[in-house]
Coordinates of N, CA, C and O in Angstrom, one line a residue:
M174 N 110.8 116.8 158.0 CA 111.4 115.5 157.4 C 112.1 114.7 158.5 O 112.0 113.5 158.5
T175 N 112.8 115.4 159.4 CA 113.5 114.6 160.4 C 112.5 114.0 161.4 O 112.7 112.8 161.8
A176 N 111.4 114.6 161.7 CA 110.4 114.0 162.5 C 109.8 112.8 161.8 O 109.6 111.7 162.5
L177 N 109.6 112.8 160.5 CA 109.1 111.7 159.8 C 110.1 110.5 159.8 O 109.7 109.4 160.0
L178 N 111.4 110.9 159.7 CA 112.4 109.9 159.8 C 112.4 109.2 161.2 O 112.4 108.0 161.3
A179 N 112.4 110.0 162.2 CA 112.3 109.5 163.6 C 111.1 108.6 163.8 O 111.2 107.6 164.5
A180 N 110.0 109.1 163.2 CA 108.7 108.3 163.4 C 108.7 107.0 162.6 O 107.9 106.1 162.9
S181 N 109.6 106.9 161.6 CA 109.6 105.7 160.8 C 110.8 104.7 161.0 O 110.8 103.6 160.5
M182 N 111.7 105.1 161.8 CA 112.9 104.3 162.0 C 112.6 103.0 162.8 O 113.4 102.1 162.8
W183 N 111.4 102.8 163.4 CA 111.1 101.6 164.0 C 110.8 100.5 163.0 O 110.9 99.3 163.3
M184 N 110.5 100.9 161.8 CA 110.0 99.9 160.8 C 111.1 98.9 160.4 O 110.8 97.7 160.4
P185 N 112.3 99.3 160.1 CA 113.3 98.2 159.8 C 113.5 97.2 160.9 O 113.6 96.0 160.7
F186 N 113.4 97.6 162.2 CA 113.5 96.7 163.3 C 112.4 95.8 163.4 O 112.6 94.5 163.5
I187 N 111.2 96.3 163.3 CA 110.0 95.4 163.4 C 109.9 94.5 162.2 O 109.5 93.3 162.3
I188 N 110.2 95.0 161.0 CA 110.3 94.1 159.8 C 111.3 93.0 160.0 O 111.0 91.8 159.8
G189 N 112.4 93.3 160.6 CA 113.5 92.3 160.8 C 113.0 91.3 161.9 O 113.2 90.1 161.7
V190 N 112.4 91.8 162.9 CA 111.9 90.9 164.0 C 110.9 89.9 163.4 O 111.0 88.7 163.7
N191 N 110.0 90.4 162.6 CA 109.0 89.5 162.1 C 109.5 88.6 161.0 O 109.1 87.5 160.8
A192 N 110.5 89.1 160.2 CA 111.1 88.3 159.1 C 111.8 87.1 159.6 O 111.8 86.0 159.0
V193 N 112.5 87.2 160.8 CA 113.2 86.1 161.3 C 112.4 85.3 162.3 O 112.9 84.3 162.8
G194 N 111.2 85.8 162.6 CA 110.3 85.0 163.5 C 110.8 85.0 165.0 O 110.7 83.9 165.6
M195 N 111.3 86.1 165.4 CA 111.8 86.1 166.8 C 110.6 86.0 167.8 O 109.6 86.7 167.6
P196 N 110.7 85.2 168.8 CA 109.5 85.0 169.7 C 109.4 86.3 170.6 O 110.4 86.9 171.0
M197 N 108.1 86.6 170.9 CA 107.9 87.7 171.8 C 107.8 87.2 173.2 O 107.1 86.2 173.4
P198 N 108.4 87.8 174.2 CA 108.2 87.4 175.5 C 106.8 87.5 176.0 O 106.0 88.3 175.5
S199 N 106.4 86.7 177.0 CA 105.1 86.6 177.4 C 104.6 87.9 178.1 O 103.4 88.2 178.2
E200 N 105.5 88.7 178.6 CA 105.2 90.0 179.3 C 104.8 91.1 178.3 O 104.7 92.2 178.7
N201 N 104.6 90.8 177.1 CA 104.3 91.8 176.0 C 105.4 92.8 176.0 O 105.1 94.0 175.8
R202 N 106.6 92.4 176.0 CA 107.8 93.3 175.9 C 108.4 93.0 174.5 O 108.2 92.0 173.9
P203 N 109.3 94.0 174.1 CA 110.0 93.7 172.8 C 110.9 92.5 172.9 O 111.3 92.1 174.0
P204 N 111.2 91.9 171.8 CA 112.1 90.8 171.9 C 113.5 91.2 172.3 O 113.8 92.3 172.2
D205 N 114.2 90.2 172.8 CA 115.6 90.4 173.2 C 116.5 90.7 172.0 O 116.8 89.8 171.3
V206 N 116.9 91.9 171.8 CA 117.7 92.3 170.6 C 119.0 91.6 170.6 O 119.6 91.5 169.6
S207 N 119.5 91.2 171.8 CA 120.8 90.5 171.8 C 120.7 89.1 171.1 O 121.7 88.6 170.6
Q208 N 119.5 88.6 170.9 CA 119.3 87.4 170.2 C 118.9 87.6 168.7 O 118.8 86.6 168.0
A209 N 118.8 88.8 168.3 CA 118.4 89.1 166.9 C 119.6 89.0 166.0 O 120.8 89.1 166.4
P210 N 119.3 88.8 164.7 CA 120.4 88.9 163.7 C 121.1 90.2 163.8 O 120.4 91.2 164.2
P211 N 122.3 90.3 163.4 CA 123.1 91.6 163.6 C 122.4 92.8 163.0 O 122.3 93.9 163.5
W212 N 121.8 92.7 161.8 CA 121.2 93.8 161.1 C 120.0 94.3 161.8 O 119.7 95.5 161.9
V213 N 119.2 93.4 162.5 CA 118.0 93.7 163.2 C 118.5 94.5 164.5 O 117.9 95.5 164.8
H214 N 119.5 94.0 165.1 CA 120.0 94.7 166.3 C 120.5 96.1 165.9 O 120.3 97.1 166.6
R215 N 121.2 96.2 164.8 CA 121.7 97.5 164.3 C 120.5 98.5 164.0 O 120.6 99.7 164.3
A216 N 119.5 97.9 163.5 CA 118.3 98.8 163.1 C 117.7 99.3 164.4 O 117.3 100.5 164.5
W217 N 117.6 98.5 165.5 CA 117.1 99.0 166.8 C 118.0 100.1 167.3 O 117.6 101.1 167.8
R218 N 119.3 99.8 167.3 CA 120.3 100.8 167.8 C 120.3 102.1 166.9 O 120.4 103.2 167.5
A219 N 120.1 102.0 165.6 CA 120.0 103.2 164.8 C 118.8 104.0 165.2 O 118.8 105.3 165.2
H220 N 117.7 103.4 165.5 CA 116.4 104.1 165.9 C 116.7 104.8 167.2 O 116.4 106.0 167.3
L221 N 117.2 104.1 168.2 CA 117.5 104.7 169.5 C 118.5 105.9 169.3 O 118.3 106.9 170.0
N222 N 119.5 105.7 168.5 CA 120.5 106.7 168.3 C 119.9 108.0 167.7 O 120.2 109.1 168.1
L223 N 119.0 107.8 166.7 CA 118.3 109.0 166.2 C 117.4 109.7 167.2 O 117.4 110.9 167.3
L224 N 116.7 108.9 168.0 CA 115.9 109.5 169.1 C 116.7 110.3 170.1 O 116.3 111.3 170.6
E225 N 117.9 109.8 170.3 CA 118.8 110.6 171.3 C 119.1 112.0 170.8 O 119.2 112.9 171.5
Q226 N 119.3 112.1 169.5 CA 119.6 113.4 168.9 C 118.4 114.2 168.5 O 118.4 115.4 168.4
F227 N 117.3 113.5 168.2 CA 116.1 114.2 167.7 C 115.5 115.1 168.7 O 115.1 116.2 168.4
L228 N 115.4 114.7 170.0 CA 114.8 115.6 171.0 C 115.5 116.9 171.1 O 114.8 117.9 171.0
P229 N 116.8 117.0 171.3 CA 117.4 118.3 171.4 C 117.3 119.1 170.1 O 117.1 120.3 170.1
F230 N 117.4 118.4 168.9 CA 117.2 119.0 167.6 C 115.8 119.7 167.5 O 115.7 120.9 167.2
A231 N 114.8 118.9 167.9 CA 113.4 119.4 167.8 C 113.2 120.6 168.7 O 112.6 121.6 168.3
V232 N 113.7 120.5 169.9 CA 113.5 121.6 170.9 C 114.2 122.8 170.4 O 113.6 123.9 170.4
I233 N 115.4 122.7 169.9 CA 116.1 123.9 169.5 C 115.5 124.5 168.3 O 115.5 125.8 168.1
V234 N 115.0 123.7 167.4 CA 114.3 124.2 166.2 C 113.0 124.9 166.6 O 112.7 126.0 166.0
L235 N 112.3 124.4 167.5 CA 111.1 125.0 168.0 C 111.4 126.4 168.7 O 110.7 127.4 168.5
I236 N 112.4 126.4 169.5 CA 112.8 127.6 170.1 C 113.2 128.7 169.1 O 112.9 129.8 169.2
A237 N 114.0 128.2 168.1 CA 114.4 129.2 167.0 C 113.2 129.7 166.3 O 113.1 130.9 166.1
H238 N 112.2 128.9 166.0 CA 111.0 129.3 165.4 C 110.3 130.3 166.2 O 109.8 131.4 165.7
L239 N 110.1 130.0 167.5 CA 109.3 130.9 168.4 C 110.1 132.2 168.6 O 109.4 133.2 168.8
A240 N 111.4 132.2 168.5 CA 112.2 133.4 168.7 C 112.3 134.2 167.4 O 112.9 135.2 167.3
G241 N 111.8 133.6 166.3 CA 111.9 134.3 165.0 C 113.3 134.2 164.4 O 113.6 135.0 163.5
V242 N 114.0 133.2 164.8 CA 115.4 133.1 164.2 C 115.4 132.1 163.1 O 115.1 130.9 163.3
S243 N 115.5 132.6 161.9 CA 115.6 131.8 160.7 C 116.5 132.5 159.7 O 116.2 133.5 159.2
T244 N 117.7 131.8 159.5 CA 118.7 132.4 158.7 C 119.1 131.3 157.7 O 118.8 130.1 157.9
P245 N 119.9 131.7 156.7 CA 120.4 130.6 155.8 C 121.3 129.6 156.6 O 121.3 128.4 156.3
V246 N 122.0 130.1 157.6 CA 122.8 129.2 158.4 C 121.9 128.2 159.2 O 122.2 127.0 159.2
T247 N 120.8 128.6 159.8 CA 120.0 127.7 160.6 C 119.3 126.7 159.6 O 119.1 125.6 159.9
A248 N 118.9 127.2 158.5 CA 118.2 126.4 157.5 C 119.2 125.3 157.0 O 118.8 124.1 156.9
T249 N 120.4 125.7 156.7 CA 121.4 124.8 156.2 C 121.7 123.7 157.3 O 121.9 122.5 157.0
A250 N 121.8 124.2 158.6 CA 122.1 123.3 159.7 C 121.0 122.3 159.8 O 121.3 121.1 160.1
A251 N 119.8 122.7 159.7 CA 118.6 121.8 159.8 C 118.6 120.8 158.7 O 118.4 119.6 158.9
M252 N 118.9 121.2 157.5 CA 118.9 120.3 156.3 C 120.1 119.3 156.5 O 120.0 118.1 156.2
A253 N 121.2 119.8 156.9 CA 122.4 119.0 157.1 C 122.1 117.9 158.2 O 122.5 116.8 158.1
F254 N 121.4 118.3 159.3 CA 121.1 117.4 160.3 C 120.3 116.2 159.8 O 120.6 115.1 160.0
F255 N 119.3 116.5 159.0 CA 118.5 115.5 158.4 C 119.3 114.6 157.5 O 119.2 113.3 157.6
A256 N 120.1 115.1 156.6 CA 121.0 114.3 155.7 C 121.9 113.5 156.5 O 122.1 112.3 156.2
I257 N 122.5 114.0 157.6 CA 123.5 113.3 158.4 C 122.8 112.1 159.1 O 123.3 111.0 159.1
R258 N 121.5 112.3 159.5 CA 120.8 111.2 160.2 C 120.4 110.1 159.2 O 120.4 109.0 159.6
V259 N 120.1 110.5 158.0 CA 119.8 109.5 157.0 C 121.0 108.7 156.7 O 120.9 107.4 156.6
V260 N 122.1 109.3 156.5 CA 123.4 108.6 156.2 C 123.7 107.7 157.4 O 124.1 106.5 157.2
H261 N 123.6 108.2 158.6 CA 123.8 107.4 159.8 C 123.0 106.2 159.8 O 123.5 105.1 160.1
A262 N 121.7 106.3 159.6 CA 120.8 105.1 159.6 C 121.2 104.1 158.6 O 121.3 102.9 158.8
V263 N 121.4 104.6 157.3 CA 121.8 103.6 156.3 C 123.1 103.0 156.6 O 123.2 101.8 156.4
W264 N 124.0 103.8 157.0 CA 125.4 103.2 157.4 C 125.3 102.2 158.5 O 125.8 101.1 158.4
M265 N 124.5 102.5 159.5 CA 124.3 101.6 160.6 C 123.6 100.3 160.2 O 124.1 99.2 160.5
I266 N 122.5 100.4 159.6 CA 121.7 99.2 159.3 C 122.3 98.3 158.3 O 122.3 97.1 158.3
S267 N 123.1 98.9 157.3 CA 123.7 98.2 156.3 C 124.8 97.3 156.7 O 125.3 96.5 156.0
G268 N 125.3 97.5 157.9 CA 126.4 96.7 158.4 C 127.8 97.3 158.2 O 128.8 96.7 158.3
L269 N 127.8 98.6 158.0 CA 129.0 99.3 157.8 C 129.4 100.1 159.1 O 130.1 101.1 158.9
P270 N 128.9 99.8 160.2 CA 129.2 100.6 161.4 C 130.6 100.5 161.9 O 130.9 100.2 163.1
V271 N 131.5 100.8 161.1 CA 132.9 100.8 161.5 C 133.4 102.1 162.0 O 132.9 103.2 161.5
L272 N 134.2 102.1 162.9 CA 134.8 103.4 163.5 C 135.7 104.0 162.4 O 136.3 103.3 161.7
P273 N 135.8 105.2 162.3 CA 135.2 106.3 163.1 C 134.0 106.9 162.5 O 133.6 108.0 162.9
V274 N 133.4 106.3 161.5 CA 132.3 107.0 160.7 C 131.1 107.3 161.6 O 130.6 108.4 161.6
R275 N 130.6 106.3 162.4 CA 129.4 106.5 163.2 C 129.6 107.7 164.2 O 128.8 108.6 164.3
P276 N 130.7 107.7 164.9 CA 130.9 108.8 165.9 C 131.1 110.1 165.1 O 130.6 111.2 165.6
I277 N 131.7 110.1 164.0 CA 131.8 111.3 163.2 C 130.4 111.9 162.8 O 130.1 113.0 162.9
L278 N 129.6 111.0 162.3 CA 128.2 111.4 161.9 C 127.4 111.9 163.1 O 126.7 112.9 163.0
F279 N 127.6 111.2 164.2 CA 126.9 111.7 165.4 C 127.3 113.0 165.8 O 126.6 113.9 166.2
T280 N 128.7 113.2 165.8 CA 129.2 114.5 166.1 C 128.8 115.6 165.2 O 128.5 116.8 165.6
L281 N 128.7 115.3 163.9 CA 128.3 116.3 162.9 C 126.8 116.7 163.2 O 126.4 117.9 163.1
G282 N 126.0 115.7 163.6 CA 124.6 116.0 164.0 C 124.6 117.0 165.2 O 123.8 117.9 165.2
W283 N 125.4 116.7 166.2 CA 125.5 117.5 167.4 C 126.0 119.0 167.0 O 125.4 119.9 167.5
I284 N 126.9 119.1 166.1 CA 127.4 120.4 165.6 C 126.2 121.1 164.9 O 126.1 122.3 165.2
A285 N 125.4 120.4 164.1 CA 124.3 121.1 163.5 C 123.3 121.6 164.5 O 122.8 122.8 164.4
I286 N 123.1 120.9 165.6 CA 122.2 121.3 166.7 C 122.8 122.6 167.3 O 122.1 123.5 167.6
C287 N 124.1 122.5 167.6 CA 124.8 123.6 168.3 C 124.8 124.9 167.4 O 124.7 126.0 167.9
V288 N 124.9 124.7 166.1 CA 124.9 125.9 165.2 C 123.5 126.6 165.3 O 123.4 127.8 165.4
I289 N 122.4 125.8 165.3 CA 121.1 126.4 165.4 C 121.0 127.0 166.8 O 120.5 128.2 166.9
G290 N 121.4 126.3 167.8 CA 121.4 126.9 169.2 C 122.2 128.2 169.3 O 121.8 129.1 170.0
G291 N 123.4 128.2 168.7 CA 124.2 129.4 168.7 C 123.5 130.6 168.0 O 123.6 131.7 168.5
A292 N 122.8 130.3 166.9 CA 122.1 131.4 166.2 C 121.0 131.9 167.1 O 120.7 133.1 167.1
V293 N 120.3 131.0 167.9 CA 119.3 131.5 168.8 C 119.9 132.4 169.9 O 119.4 133.5 170.2
L294 N 121.0 131.9 170.5 CA 121.7 132.7 171.5 C 122.2 134.0 171.1 O 122.2 135.0 171.8
L295 N 122.7 134.1 169.8 CA 123.2 135.3 169.3 C 122.1 136.3 168.8 O 122.4 137.5 168.6
A296 N 120.9 135.8 168.6 CA 119.8 136.7 168.1 C 119.3 137.6 169.2 O 119.4 137.4 170.4

């Protein structure tokens, strides 16, 4: 589910870019997000932020799987990570990115990754 979320988080940004008619640069590059409406810029940042945490999450989950480490704790941490990332994306794109909620959500995602990693190291 987290992979599907990561693979789909580009859509709010692209929908926003097309909805407001942002011009595309001639070099076939993405539009300048600093010129985007705030919610479009936040959608782009939410996507990048998810990708920052998804890679370590995916790697540690794959390592746990290959090592045969699957416990209620690792399953709960993986489900929590997904839920945290959904809340983070909704919070960010909706315009509620006030401190300290975003850093707390990011930190909770990191803790979920560390819980799974810790289970692998202890196995």
